[in-house]
Coordinates of C-alpha atoms and ligand atoms in Angstrom, one line a residue:
M1 CA 2.6 26.9 9.1
S2 CA 1.8 27.7 5.4
D3 CA 4.5 25.3 4.3
C4 CA 3.0 22.3 6.1
I5 CA 0.8 19.9 4.3
F6 CA -1.2 18.9 7.2
C7 CA -2.0 22.4 8.1
R8 CA -2.9 23.1 4.6
I9 CA -5.3 20.3 4.9
V10 CA -6.6 21.5 8.5
N11 CA -7.2 24.8 6.6
G12 CA -9.1 23.3 3.7
E13 CA -6.4 24.6 1.3
I14 CA -5.6 20.8 0.3
P15 CA -8.7 18.6 -0.1
S16 CA -8.9 15.5 2.0
E17 CA -11.5 12.6 2.8
T18 CA -12.2 13.6 6.6
V19 CA -13.9 10.9 8.5
Y20 CA -13.8 12.7 11.7
E21 CA -13.3 16.2 13.0
D22 CA -13.9 18.5 16.0
E23 CA -12.6 21.6 17.4
E24 CA -9.2 20.2 18.0
I25 CA -8.8 17.1 16.0
I26 CA -9.1 15.8 12.3
A27 CA -9.1 12.4 11.0
F28 CA -8.8 11.8 7.2
N29 CA -7.9 8.8 4.9
D30 CA -4.4 8.7 4.0
M31 CA -3.6 9.2 0.3
Q32 CA -1.5 6.1 -0.1
P33 CA -3.5 3.5 2.2
Q34 CA -1.2 0.8 3.6
A35 CA -4.4 -1.3 5.0
P36 CA -8.3 -1.4 4.1
V37 CA -8.6 1.3 6.8
H38 CA -5.7 3.8 7.1
V39 CA -6.5 7.1 8.6
L40 CA -4.4 9.9 10.0
V41 CA -5.5 11.3 13.3
I42 CA -3.8 14.7 13.8
P43 CA -4.3 17.8 16.1
R44 CA -5.3 20.8 14.3
K45 CA -2.5 22.7 16.0
H46 CA 0.9 22.5 14.5
I47 CA 3.2 20.0 16.4
A48 CA 5.7 18.8 14.5
S49 CA 6.3 15.4 16.1
L50 CA 6.2 13.6 19.4
D51 CA 9.6 15.1 20.1
D52 CA 8.1 18.6 19.9
I53 CA 5.3 18.1 22.5
T54 CA 5.4 20.5 25.4
E55 CA 3.5 20.3 28.8
T56 CA 0.9 22.9 26.9
D57 CA 0.0 20.1 24.6
E58 CA -0.6 17.4 27.4
E59 CA -4.4 18.1 27.7
L60 CA -5.0 18.3 23.8
L61 CA -3.1 15.0 23.3
G62 CA -5.0 13.2 26.1
R63 CA -8.1 14.2 24.6
L64 CA -7.0 13.2 21.0
M65 CA -5.9 9.7 22.2
S66 CA -9.4 9.4 23.9
K67 CA -10.9 9.9 20.8
V68 CA -9.1 7.2 19.0
H69 CA -11.3 4.2 19.9
I70 CA -14.2 6.3 18.9
I71 CA -13.2 7.0 15.7
A72 CA -12.0 3.4 15.2
E73 CA -15.2 2.3 16.1
M74 CA -17.1 4.6 13.6
L75 CA -14.8 3.0 10.9
G76 CA -15.9 -0.6 11.8
L77 CA -12.6 -1.7 13.6
A78 CA -14.1 -3.9 16.3
N79 CA -11.9 -6.5 15.9
G80 CA -8.8 -4.4 16.6
Y81 CA -6.4 -1.9 14.9
R82 CA -2.9 -0.2 15.3
L83 CA -1.9 3.1 15.9
V84 CA 1.4 4.2 14.8
A85 CA 3.5 7.6 15.2
N86 CA 6.6 7.5 13.0
T87 CA 9.0 9.8 14.5
G88 CA 12.2 11.7 13.3
E89 CA 14.4 10.4 10.7
D90 CA 15.0 6.8 12.0
G91 CA 11.2 6.3 12.6
L92 CA 10.8 7.5 8.8
Q93 CA 8.3 10.4 9.7
T94 CA 7.9 12.0 6.3
V95 CA 5.5 15.0 7.0
R96 CA 6.5 17.1 10.1
H97 CA 3.0 17.5 11.6
L98 CA 2.3 15.1 14.2
H99 CA -0.1 12.5 13.1
F100 CA -1.2 9.1 14.2
H101 CA -1.7 6.4 11.6
L102 CA -4.7 4.5 12.5
L103 CA -4.6 1.0 10.5
G104 CA -6.9 -1.6 10.5
G105 CA -9.4 -3.7 8.5
R106 CA -6.6 -6.7 8.2
K107 CA -4.5 -8.8 10.5
M108 CA -1.4 -6.6 11.2
S109 CA 2.0 -8.4 11.1
W110 CA 4.6 -7.8 13.8
P111 CA 7.5 -6.5 14.0
P112 CA 6.5 -3.8 11.7
G113 CA 10.1 -3.5 10.4
Ligands
5GP1 P1 4.5 9.4 7.9 O1 5.6 8.8 6.7 O2 5.2 11.0 8.0 O3 4.7 8.7 9.0 O4 3.1 9.7 7.2 C1 2.9 10.5 6.4 C2 1.5 10.0 5.7 O5 0.9 11.2 5.1 C3 1.9 8.9 4.7 O6 1.2 7.8 4.9 C4 1.4 9.6 3.3 O7 0.9 8.7 2.4 C5 0.4 10.7 3.8 N1 0.1 11.9 3.0 C6 1.1 12.7 2.5 N2 0.8 13.8 2.1 C7 -0.8 13.7 2.1 C8 -1.9 14.5 1.6 O8 -1.7 15.4 0.9 N3 -3.0 13.8 1.7 C9 -3.2 12.7 2.5 N4 -4.5 12.2 2.6 N5 -2.3 12.0 2.8 C10 -0.9 12.5 2.7
ZN2 ZN1 1.3 21.7 10.5

């Protein structure tokens, strides 16, 4: 998807501060951090949102989820963190490439609003 910002980050066309990568997943710093640690964890594969996941993606997303605590540990989030997937219009999703916000380094508030 050449018009997708996150696909362009995956392809190296747009620079990013990568904190973790493997053959299926990358994690990079959000350009507008909302917490001392604010990383976006994304599959390299273009999947538009949680609404667009198919059976084919189940193993990929299982592996992505199983990496989150490893990335959090690398980033020093031993005291906890939050994982958020804004989805669709009401969820205020602005980039249509599935991503999980990994936020930490401060006490979060609830509800998120
Ligand atoms: P959403 O609003 O879709 O849940 O989250 C999109 C996130 O992507 C936002 O937090 C925004 O700051 C971040 N973002 C958008 N464009 C870029 C970019 O080009 N580089 C980086 N590092 N983050 C981006
Ligand atoms: Zn994409």
